[in-house]
PDB file of N, CA, C and O in Angstrom:
ATOM      1  N   UNK A   9       0.710  -1.705  -0.108  1.00 55.00           N
ATOM      2  CA  UNK A   9       0.663   0.198  -0.228  1.00 55.00           C
ATOM      3  C   UNK A   9       0.765   1.166  -0.235  1.00 55.00           C
ATOM      4  O   UNK A   9       1.710   1.307   1.153  1.00 55.00           O
ATOM      5  N   UNK A  10       0.657   2.424  -0.817  1.00 56.00           N
ATOM      6  CA  UNK A  10       1.287   3.150  -0.901  1.00 56.00           C
ATOM      7  C   UNK A  10       0.949   3.900  -0.011  1.00 56.00           C
ATOM      8  O   UNK A  10       0.071   4.832  -0.472  1.00 56.00           O
ATOM      9  N   UNK A  11       1.738   5.102   0.954  1.00 51.00           N
ATOM     10  CA  UNK A  11       0.595   6.338   1.637  1.00 51.00           C
ATOM     11  C   UNK A  11       1.391   7.881   0.511  1.00 51.00           C
ATOM     12  O   UNK A  11       2.161   7.429  -0.098  1.00 51.00           O
ATOM     13  N   UNK A  12       0.081   8.405   0.044  1.00 55.00           N
ATOM     14  CA  UNK A  12       0.374   9.455  -0.698  1.00 55.00           C
ATOM     15  C   UNK A  12       0.687  10.390   0.008  1.00 55.00           C
ATOM     16  O   UNK A  12       1.631  11.447  -0.508  1.00 55.00           O
ATOM     17  N   UNK A  13       0.163  10.939   1.718  1.00 57.00           N
ATOM     18  CA  UNK A  13       0.525  12.060   2.349  1.00 57.00           C
ATOM     19  C   UNK A  13       1.695  12.204   2.763  1.00 57.00           C
ATOM     20  O   UNK A  13       1.616  12.631   4.386  1.00 57.00           O
ATOM     21  N   UNK A  14       2.807  11.936   2.360  1.00 60.00           N
ATOM     22  CA  UNK A  14       3.977  11.426   2.990  1.00 60.00           C
ATOM     23  C   UNK A  14       4.367  13.313   3.736  1.00 60.00           C
ATOM     24  O   UNK A  14       4.472  14.458   2.970  1.00 60.00           O
ATOM     25  N   UNK A  15       5.131  13.831   4.836  1.00 70.00           N
ATOM     26  CA  UNK A  15       5.540  14.671   5.443  1.00 70.00           C
ATOM     27  C   UNK A  15       7.366  15.237   4.466  1.00 70.00           C
ATOM     28  O   UNK A  15       7.941  14.267   5.134  1.00 70.00           O
ATOM     29  N   UNK A  16       6.704  16.272   3.845  1.00 79.00           N
ATOM     30  CA  UNK A  16       8.129  16.210   3.491  1.00 79.00           C
ATOM     31  C   UNK A  16       8.267  18.091   3.341  1.00 79.00           C
ATOM     32  O   UNK A  16       7.007  19.200   4.301  1.00 79.00           O
ATOM     33  N   UNK A  17       9.268  18.482   4.237  1.00 86.00           N
ATOM     34  CA  UNK A  17      10.859  17.536   4.731  1.00 86.00           C
ATOM     35  C   UNK A  17      10.092  16.481   6.357  1.00 86.00           C
ATOM     36  O   UNK A  17       8.866  17.279   6.850  1.00 86.00           O
ATOM     37  N   UNK A  18      10.769  15.766   6.231  1.00 87.00           N
ATOM     38  CA  UNK A  18      10.566  14.373   7.583  1.00 87.00           C
ATOM     39  C   UNK A  18      10.817  15.131   8.596  1.00 87.00           C
ATOM     40  O   UNK A  18      12.007  16.558   8.997  1.00 87.00           O
ATOM     41  N   UNK A  19      10.027  15.022   9.889  1.00 87.00           N
ATOM     42  CA  UNK A  19      10.448  15.993  10.876  1.00 87.00           C
ATOM     43  C   UNK A  19      11.750  15.476  11.183  1.00 87.00           C
ATOM     44  O   UNK A  19      12.627  16.138  11.988  1.00 87.00           O
ATOM     45  N   UNK A  20      12.770  14.047  11.044  1.00 87.00           N
ATOM     46  CA  UNK A  20      13.990  13.579  11.471  1.00 87.00           C
ATOM     47  C   UNK A  20      14.926  15.214  10.569  1.00 87.00           C
ATOM     48  O   UNK A  20      15.490  15.292  11.378  1.00 87.00           O
ATOM     49  N   UNK A  21      14.786  14.899   9.787  1.00 88.00           N
ATOM     50  CA  UNK A  21      16.407  15.689   8.849  1.00 88.00           C
ATOM     51  C   UNK A  21      16.153  17.092   9.283  1.00 88.00           C
ATOM     52  O   UNK A  21      16.633  17.925   9.839  1.00 88.00           O
ATOM     53  N   UNK A  22      14.562  18.069  10.471  1.00 90.00           N
ATOM     54  CA  UNK A  22      14.127  19.036  10.695  1.00 90.00           C
ATOM     55  C   UNK A  22      15.007  19.336  11.864  1.00 90.00           C
ATOM     56  O   UNK A  22      15.274  20.048  12.264  1.00 90.00           O
ATOM     57  N   UNK A  23      14.527  18.438  12.069  1.00 89.00           N
ATOM     58  CA  UNK A  23      14.945  18.179  13.881  1.00 89.00           C
ATOM     59  C   UNK A  23      17.136  18.300  13.674  1.00 89.00           C
ATOM     60  O   UNK A  23      17.271  19.223  14.320  1.00 89.00           O
ATOM     61  N   UNK A  24      17.141  18.070  12.681  1.00 88.00           N
ATOM     62  CA  UNK A  24      18.879  17.532  12.947  1.00 88.00           C
ATOM     63  C   UNK A  24      19.582  19.354  12.161  1.00 88.00           C
ATOM     64  O   UNK A  24      20.796  19.520  12.578  1.00 88.00           O
ATOM     65  N   UNK A  25      18.583  20.536  11.336  1.00 86.00           N
ATOM     66  CA  UNK A  25      18.408  21.513  11.568  1.00 86.00           C
ATOM     67  C   UNK A  25      18.443  22.811  12.775  1.00 86.00           C
ATOM     68  O   UNK A  25      19.423  23.562  12.890  1.00 86.00           O
ATOM     69  N   UNK A  26      17.508  22.050  13.012  1.00 88.00           N
ATOM     70  CA  UNK A  26      16.836  23.090  14.781  1.00 88.00           C
ATOM     71  C   UNK A  26      17.372  22.319  15.570  1.00 88.00           C
ATOM     72  O   UNK A  26      16.495  20.517  15.718  1.00 88.00           O
ATOM     73  N   UNK A  27      16.911  22.667  16.817  1.00 85.00           N
ATOM     74  CA  UNK A  27      17.651  21.757  18.024  1.00 85.00           C
ATOM     75  C   UNK A  27      16.080  20.730  18.768  1.00 85.00           C
ATOM     76  O   UNK A  27      16.245  19.572  19.233  1.00 85.00           O
ATOM     77  N   UNK A  28      15.070  21.613  18.534  1.00 90.00           N
ATOM     78  CA  UNK A  28      13.997  20.937  19.031  1.00 90.00           C
ATOM     79  C   UNK A  28      13.019  21.315  18.625  1.00 90.00           C
ATOM     80  O   UNK A  28      12.785  22.588  17.981  1.00 90.00           O
ATOM     81  N   UNK A  29      12.192  20.692  18.652  1.00 93.00           N
ATOM     82  CA  UNK A  29      10.205  20.840  18.236  1.00 93.00           C
ATOM     83  C   UNK A  29       9.711  21.881  18.551  1.00 93.00           C
ATOM     84  O   UNK A  29       9.317  23.465  17.661  1.00 93.00           O
ATOM     85  N   UNK A  30      10.022  22.707  19.805  1.00 94.00           N
ATOM     86  CA  UNK A  30       9.436  23.594  20.582  1.00 94.00           C
ATOM     87  C   UNK A  30      10.105  24.576  19.697  1.00 94.00           C
ATOM     88  O   UNK A  30       9.398  26.219  19.029  1.00 94.00           O
ATOM     89  N   UNK A  31      11.726  24.928  19.323  1.00 92.00           N
ATOM     90  CA  UNK A  31      11.877  26.077  18.332  1.00 92.00           C
ATOM     91  C   UNK A  31      11.733  26.054  16.989  1.00 92.00           C
ATOM     92  O   UNK A  31      11.060  26.924  16.523  1.00 92.00           O
ATOM     93  N   UNK A  32      11.158  24.521  16.125  1.00 93.00           N
ATOM     94  CA  UNK A  32      11.305  24.257  14.820  1.00 93.00           C
ATOM     95  C   UNK A  32       9.498  24.979  14.598  1.00 93.00           C
ATOM     96  O   UNK A  32       9.304  25.775  13.832  1.00 93.00           O
ATOM     97  N   UNK A  33       8.567  24.840  15.778  1.00 94.00           N
ATOM     98  CA  UNK A  33       7.725  25.815  15.326  1.00 94.00           C
ATOM     99  C   UNK A  33       7.717  27.488  15.909  1.00 94.00           C
ATOM    100  O   UNK A  33       7.285  28.122  15.371  1.00 94.00           O
ATOM    101  N   UNK A  34       9.165  27.892  16.829  1.00 94.00           N
ATOM    102  CA  UNK A  34       8.640  29.322  17.164  1.00 94.00           C
ATOM    103  C   UNK A  34       9.106  29.932  15.738  1.00 94.00           C
ATOM    104  O   UNK A  34       9.017  30.838  14.696  1.00 94.00           O
ATOM    105  N   UNK A  35      10.226  29.380  15.168  1.00 93.00           N
ATOM    106  CA  UNK A  35      11.486  29.752  13.644  1.00 93.00           C
ATOM    107  C   UNK A  35       9.623  29.195  12.673  1.00 93.00           C
ATOM    108  O   UNK A  35      10.233  30.489  11.595  1.00 93.00           O
ATOM    109  N   UNK A  36       9.299  28.402  11.820  1.00 95.00           N
ATOM    110  CA  UNK A  36       8.685  27.897  11.191  1.00 95.00           C
ATOM    111  C   UNK A  36       7.640  28.751  11.310  1.00 95.00           C
ATOM    112  O   UNK A  36       6.744  30.071   9.838  1.00 95.00           O
ATOM    113  N   UNK A  37       6.820  29.465  12.257  1.00 96.00           N
ATOM    114  CA  UNK A  37       5.403  30.054  12.651  1.00 96.00           C
ATOM    115  C   UNK A  37       6.343  32.086  12.395  1.00 96.00           C
ATOM    116  O   UNK A  37       5.186  32.659  11.982  1.00 96.00           O
ATOM    117  N   UNK A  38       7.172  31.972  12.383  1.00 95.00           N
ATOM    118  CA  UNK A  38       8.028  33.242  12.048  1.00 95.00           C
ATOM    119  C   UNK A  38       8.243  33.889  10.265  1.00 95.00           C
ATOM    120  O   UNK A  38       7.885  34.830  10.346  1.00 95.00           O
ATOM    121  N   UNK A  39       8.746  32.632   9.799  1.00 95.00           N
ATOM    122  CA  UNK A  39       9.212  32.503   9.110  1.00 95.00           C
ATOM    123  C   UNK A  39       7.802  32.871   7.894  1.00 95.00           C
ATOM    124  O   UNK A  39       7.193  33.571   6.967  1.00 95.00           O
ATOM    125  N   UNK A  40       6.905  31.793   8.799  1.00 96.00           N
ATOM    126  CA  UNK A  40       5.588  31.949   7.707  1.00 96.00           C
ATOM    127  C   UNK A  40       5.170  33.192   8.130  1.00 96.00           C
ATOM    128  O   UNK A  40       4.122  34.797   6.785  1.00 96.00           O
ATOM    129  N   UNK A  41       4.748  34.375   9.195  1.00 97.00           N
ATOM    130  CA  UNK A  41       4.179  35.789   9.171  1.00 97.00           C
ATOM    131  C   UNK A  41       5.570  36.091   8.541  1.00 97.00           C
ATOM    132  O   UNK A  41       4.893  37.584   7.597  1.00 97.00           O
ATOM    133  N   UNK A  42       6.897  36.357   8.292  1.00 96.00           N
ATOM    134  CA  UNK A  42       7.541  37.093   7.521  1.00 96.00           C
ATOM    135  C   UNK A  42       7.340  37.079   5.978  1.00 96.00           C
ATOM    136  O   UNK A  42       6.621  37.877   5.100  1.00 96.00           O
ATOM    137  N   UNK A  43       6.630  35.542   5.573  1.00 96.00           N
ATOM    138  CA  UNK A  43       6.300  35.376   3.613  1.00 96.00           C
ATOM    139  C   UNK A  43       5.178  36.144   3.368  1.00 96.00           C
ATOM    140  O   UNK A  43       5.134  36.539   2.620  1.00 96.00           O
ATOM    141  N   UNK A  44       4.199  35.759   4.675  1.00 96.00           N
ATOM    142  CA  UNK A  44       2.636  36.604   4.586  1.00 96.00           C
ATOM    143  C   UNK A  44       3.219  38.262   4.322  1.00 96.00           C
ATOM    144  O   UNK A  44       2.242  38.735   3.512  1.00 96.00           O
ATOM    145  N   UNK A  45       4.050  38.680   5.144  1.00 97.00           N
ATOM    146  CA  UNK A  45       4.069  40.226   5.410  1.00 97.00           C
ATOM    147  C   UNK A  45       4.852  40.881   3.808  1.00 97.00           C
ATOM    148  O   UNK A  45       4.526  41.983   2.770  1.00 97.00           O
ATOM    149  N   UNK A  46       5.945  39.466   3.214  1.00 96.00           N
ATOM    150  CA  UNK A  46       6.790  40.711   2.508  1.00 96.00           C
ATOM    151  C   UNK A  46       6.239  40.324   0.921  1.00 96.00           C
ATOM    152  O   UNK A  46       6.796  40.299  -0.410  1.00 96.00           O
ATOM    153  N   UNK A  47       6.001  38.350   1.111  1.00 94.00           N
ATOM    154  CA  UNK A  47       5.748  37.914  -0.405  1.00 94.00           C
ATOM    155  C   UNK A  47       7.423  37.511  -0.610  1.00 94.00           C
ATOM    156  O   UNK A  47       7.555  36.967  -1.967  1.00 94.00           O
ATOM    157  N   UNK A  48       8.588  37.360   0.084  1.00 95.00           N
ATOM    158  CA  UNK A  48       9.759  36.761  -0.008  1.00 95.00           C
ATOM    159  C   UNK A  48       9.519  35.944   0.160  1.00 95.00           C
ATOM    160  O   UNK A  48       9.580  35.021   1.043  1.00 95.00           O
ATOM    161  N   UNK A  49      10.012  35.056  -0.885  1.00 95.00           N
ATOM    162  CA  UNK A  49      10.038  33.603  -0.921  1.00 95.00           C
ATOM    163  C   UNK A  49      11.699  32.758  -0.936  1.00 95.00           C
ATOM    164  O   UNK A  49      12.482  33.504  -2.230  1.00 95.00           O
ATOM    165  N   UNK A  50      12.567  32.166  -0.489  1.00 94.00           N
ATOM    166  CA  UNK A  50      13.679  32.245  -0.209  1.00 94.00           C
ATOM    167  C   UNK A  50      14.304  31.273  -1.792  1.00 94.00           C
ATOM    168  O   UNK A  50      15.219  31.526  -2.288  1.00 94.00           O
ATOM    169  N   UNK A  51      13.163  30.782  -2.141  1.00 93.00           N
ATOM    170  CA  UNK A  51      13.602  29.364  -3.396  1.00 93.00           C
ATOM    171  C   UNK A  51      12.379  30.064  -4.142  1.00 93.00           C
ATOM    172  O   UNK A  51      11.993  30.094  -4.242  1.00 93.00           O
ATOM    173  N   UNK A  52      13.125  28.763  -5.167  1.00 93.00           N
ATOM    174  CA  UNK A  52      12.197  29.641  -7.429  1.00 93.00           C
ATOM    175  C   UNK A  52      11.059  28.317  -6.963  1.00 93.00           C
ATOM    176  O   UNK A  52       9.966  28.929  -7.152  1.00 93.00           O
ATOM    177  N   UNK A  53      11.205  27.163  -6.547  1.00 94.00           N
ATOM    178  CA  UNK A  53      10.111  26.451  -6.700  1.00 94.00           C
ATOM    179  C   UNK A  53      10.434  25.321  -5.468  1.00 94.00           C
ATOM    180  O   UNK A  53      11.502  24.952  -4.416  1.00 94.00           O
ATOM    181  N   UNK A  54       9.025  24.767  -5.263  1.00 93.00           N
ATOM    182  CA  UNK A  54       8.564  24.485  -3.546  1.00 93.00           C
ATOM    183  C   UNK A  54       7.924  23.613  -4.049  1.00 93.00           C
ATOM    184  O   UNK A  54       7.292  23.301  -5.361  1.00 93.00           O
ATOM    185  N   UNK A  55       8.077  21.820  -3.353  1.00 92.00           N
ATOM    186  CA  UNK A  55       7.278  20.925  -3.041  1.00 92.00           C
ATOM    187  C   UNK A  55       5.606  21.381  -2.457  1.00 92.00           C
ATOM    188  O   UNK A  55       4.664  20.754  -2.606  1.00 92.00           O
ATOM    189  N   UNK A  56       5.461  22.088  -1.639  1.00 91.00           N
ATOM    190  CA  UNK A  56       4.226  22.532  -0.529  1.00 91.00           C
ATOM    191  C   UNK A  56       3.605  23.591  -1.895  1.00 91.00           C
ATOM    192  O   UNK A  56       4.626  24.607  -2.236  1.00 91.00           O
ATOM    193  N   UNK A  57       2.494  24.115  -2.294  1.00 91.00           N
ATOM    194  CA  UNK A  57       1.905  25.152  -2.099  1.00 91.00           C
ATOM    195  C   UNK A  57       1.348  25.994  -0.465  1.00 91.00           C
ATOM    196  O   UNK A  57       1.290  26.736  -1.257  1.00 91.00           O
ATOM    197  N   UNK A  58       1.090  25.888   0.523  1.00 93.00           N
ATOM    198  CA  UNK A  58       1.569  26.799   1.359  1.00 93.00           C
ATOM    199  C   UNK A  58       2.846  26.890   1.940  1.00 93.00           C
ATOM    200  O   UNK A  58       3.043  26.371   2.171  1.00 93.00           O
ATOM    201  N   UNK A  59       2.692  27.869   3.251  1.00 94.00           N
ATOM    202  CA  UNK A  59       3.733  28.809   3.270  1.00 94.00           C
ATOM    203  C   UNK A  59       4.202  28.642   4.013  1.00 94.00           C
ATOM    204  O   UNK A  59       5.192  28.671   5.067  1.00 94.00           O
ATOM    205  N   UNK A  60       3.547  27.300   5.164  1.00 94.00           N
ATOM    206  CA  UNK A  60       3.961  26.950   6.447  1.00 94.00           C
ATOM    207  C   UNK A  60       5.081  25.134   5.763  1.00 94.00           C
ATOM    208  O   UNK A  60       6.441  25.334   6.515  1.00 94.00           O
ATOM    209  N   UNK A  61       4.430  24.918   4.884  1.00 93.00           N
ATOM    210  CA  UNK A  61       5.259  23.851   4.077  1.00 93.00           C
ATOM    211  C   UNK A  61       6.684  24.771   3.516  1.00 93.00           C
ATOM    212  O   UNK A  61       7.725  24.200   3.670  1.00 93.00           O
ATOM    213  N   UNK A  62       5.815  25.346   2.252  1.00 94.00           N
ATOM    214  CA  UNK A  62       7.922  25.818   1.945  1.00 94.00           C
ATOM    215  C   UNK A  62       8.382  26.754   3.015  1.00 94.00           C
ATOM    216  O   UNK A  62       9.673  26.327   3.151  1.00 94.00           O
ATOM    217  N   UNK A  63       8.368  27.264   4.418  1.00 95.00           N
ATOM    218  CA  UNK A  63       9.155  27.814   5.744  1.00 95.00           C
ATOM    219  C   UNK A  63       9.720  26.123   5.812  1.00 95.00           C
ATOM    220  O   UNK A  63      10.727  26.460   6.108  1.00 95.00           O
ATOM    221  N   UNK A  64       8.873  25.207   6.226  1.00 94.00           N
ATOM    222  CA  UNK A  64       9.448  24.248   6.798  1.00 94.00           C
ATOM    223  C   UNK A  64      11.012  23.187   5.693  1.00 94.00           C
ATOM    224  O   UNK A  64      11.606  22.872   5.785  1.00 94.00           O
ATOM    225  N   UNK A  65      10.475  23.867   4.452  1.00 94.00           N
ATOM    226  CA  UNK A  65      11.250  23.288   3.192  1.00 94.00           C
ATOM    227  C   UNK A  65      12.986  24.103   2.923  1.00 94.00           C
ATOM    228  O   UNK A  65      13.593  23.771   2.409  1.00 94.00           O
ATOM    229  N   UNK A  66      12.287  25.857   4.461  1.00 94.00           N
ATOM    230  CA  UNK A  66      13.534  25.988   3.779  1.00 94.00           C
ATOM    231  C   UNK A  66      14.388  25.639   4.726  1.00 94.00           C
ATOM    232  O   UNK A  66      16.204  25.983   5.120  1.00 94.00           O
ATOM    233  N   UNK A  67      13.753  25.927   6.342  1.00 93.00           N
ATOM    234  CA  UNK A  67      14.580  25.456   7.352  1.00 93.00           C
ATOM    235  C   UNK A  67      15.235  24.007   6.755  1.00 93.00           C
ATOM    236  O   UNK A  67      16.422  24.148   7.581  1.00 93.00           O
ATOM    237  N   UNK A  68      14.212  23.504   6.243  1.00 92.00           N
ATOM    238  CA  UNK A  68      15.711  21.471   6.022  1.00 92.00           C
ATOM    239  C   UNK A  68      16.309  21.927   4.824  1.00 92.00           C
ATOM    240  O   UNK A  68      17.214  21.225   4.910  1.00 92.00           O
ATOM    241  N   UNK A  69      16.312  23.059   4.213  1.00 92.00           N
ATOM    242  CA  UNK A  69      17.532  23.753   3.107  1.00 92.00           C
ATOM    243  C   UNK A  69      18.681  24.108   3.612  1.00 92.00           C
ATOM    244  O   UNK A  69      19.801  24.420   2.837  1.00 92.00           O
ATOM    245  N   UNK A  70      17.990  24.742   4.996  1.00 91.00           N
ATOM    246  CA  UNK A  70      19.478  25.478   5.603  1.00 91.00           C
ATOM    247  C   UNK A  70      19.752  26.713   5.648  1.00 91.00           C
ATOM    248  O   UNK A  70      20.425  27.452   5.481  1.00 91.00           O
ATOM    249  N   UNK A  71      18.440  27.929   5.022  1.00 92.00           N
ATOM    250  CA  UNK A  71      18.155  28.896   4.469  1.00 92.00           C
ATOM    251  C   UNK A  71      17.831  30.082   5.495  1.00 92.00           C
ATOM    252  O   UNK A  71      17.885  30.842   5.794  1.00 92.00           O
ATOM    253  N   UNK A  72      17.382  29.154   6.760  1.00 87.00           N
ATOM    254  CA  UNK A  72      17.290  30.236   7.489  1.00 87.00           C
ATOM    255  C   UNK A  72      18.094  30.091   8.852  1.00 87.00           C
ATOM    256  O   UNK A  72      18.335  29.629   9.550  1.00 87.00           O
ATOM    257  N   UNK A  73      19.044  31.599   9.080  1.00 78.00           N
ATOM    258  CA  UNK A  73      19.598  30.832  10.220  1.00 78.00           C
ATOM    259  C   UNK A  73      19.330  31.144  11.877  1.00 78.00           C
ATOM    260  O   UNK A  73      18.227  32.309  11.102  1.00 78.00           O
ATOM    261  N   UNK A  74      19.601  31.045  13.104  1.00 76.00           N
ATOM    262  CA  UNK A  74      18.614  30.535  14.005  1.00 76.00           C
ATOM    263  C   UNK A  74      19.909  31.528  14.668  1.00 76.00           C
ATOM    264  O   UNK A  74      21.546  31.060  15.118  1.00 76.00           O
ATOM    265  N   UNK A  75      19.601  32.464  15.833  1.00 75.00           N
ATOM    266  CA  UNK A  75      20.668  33.433  16.110  1.00 75.00           C
ATOM    267  C   UNK A  75      19.849  33.110  17.495  1.00 75.00           C
ATOM    268  O   UNK A  75      19.144  33.469  17.848  1.00 75.00           O
ATOM    269  N   UNK A  76      20.853  32.921  18.365  1.00 70.00           N
ATOM    270  CA  UNK A  76      20.528  32.271  19.719  1.00 70.00           C
ATOM    271  C   UNK A  76      21.156  33.410  20.605  1.00 70.00           C
ATOM    272  O   UNK A  76      22.364  34.131  20.120  1.00 70.00           O
ATOM    273  N   UNK A  77      19.935  34.032  21.775  1.00 68.00           N
ATOM    274  CA  UNK A  77      19.714  35.157  22.516  1.00 68.00           C
ATOM    275  C   UNK A  77      21.428  34.532  23.627  1.00 68.00           C
ATOM    276  O   UNK A  77      21.276  33.813  23.774  1.00 68.00           O
TER     277      UNK A  77
END
């Protein structure tokens, strides 16, 4: 049986780039707000059609830098 709706990118890959689920949620929510305000996308092509998926793809590709305070 083939599963159609696999989550891309995988949570394992995302957590390798970001330390915790809590931090991932915060980063992605801020990036989605930024996308909606500015309309600026960092990639030319995305697998996802929704902004949250696009933000997750940017995290998985290492395009979002995390500054620790």
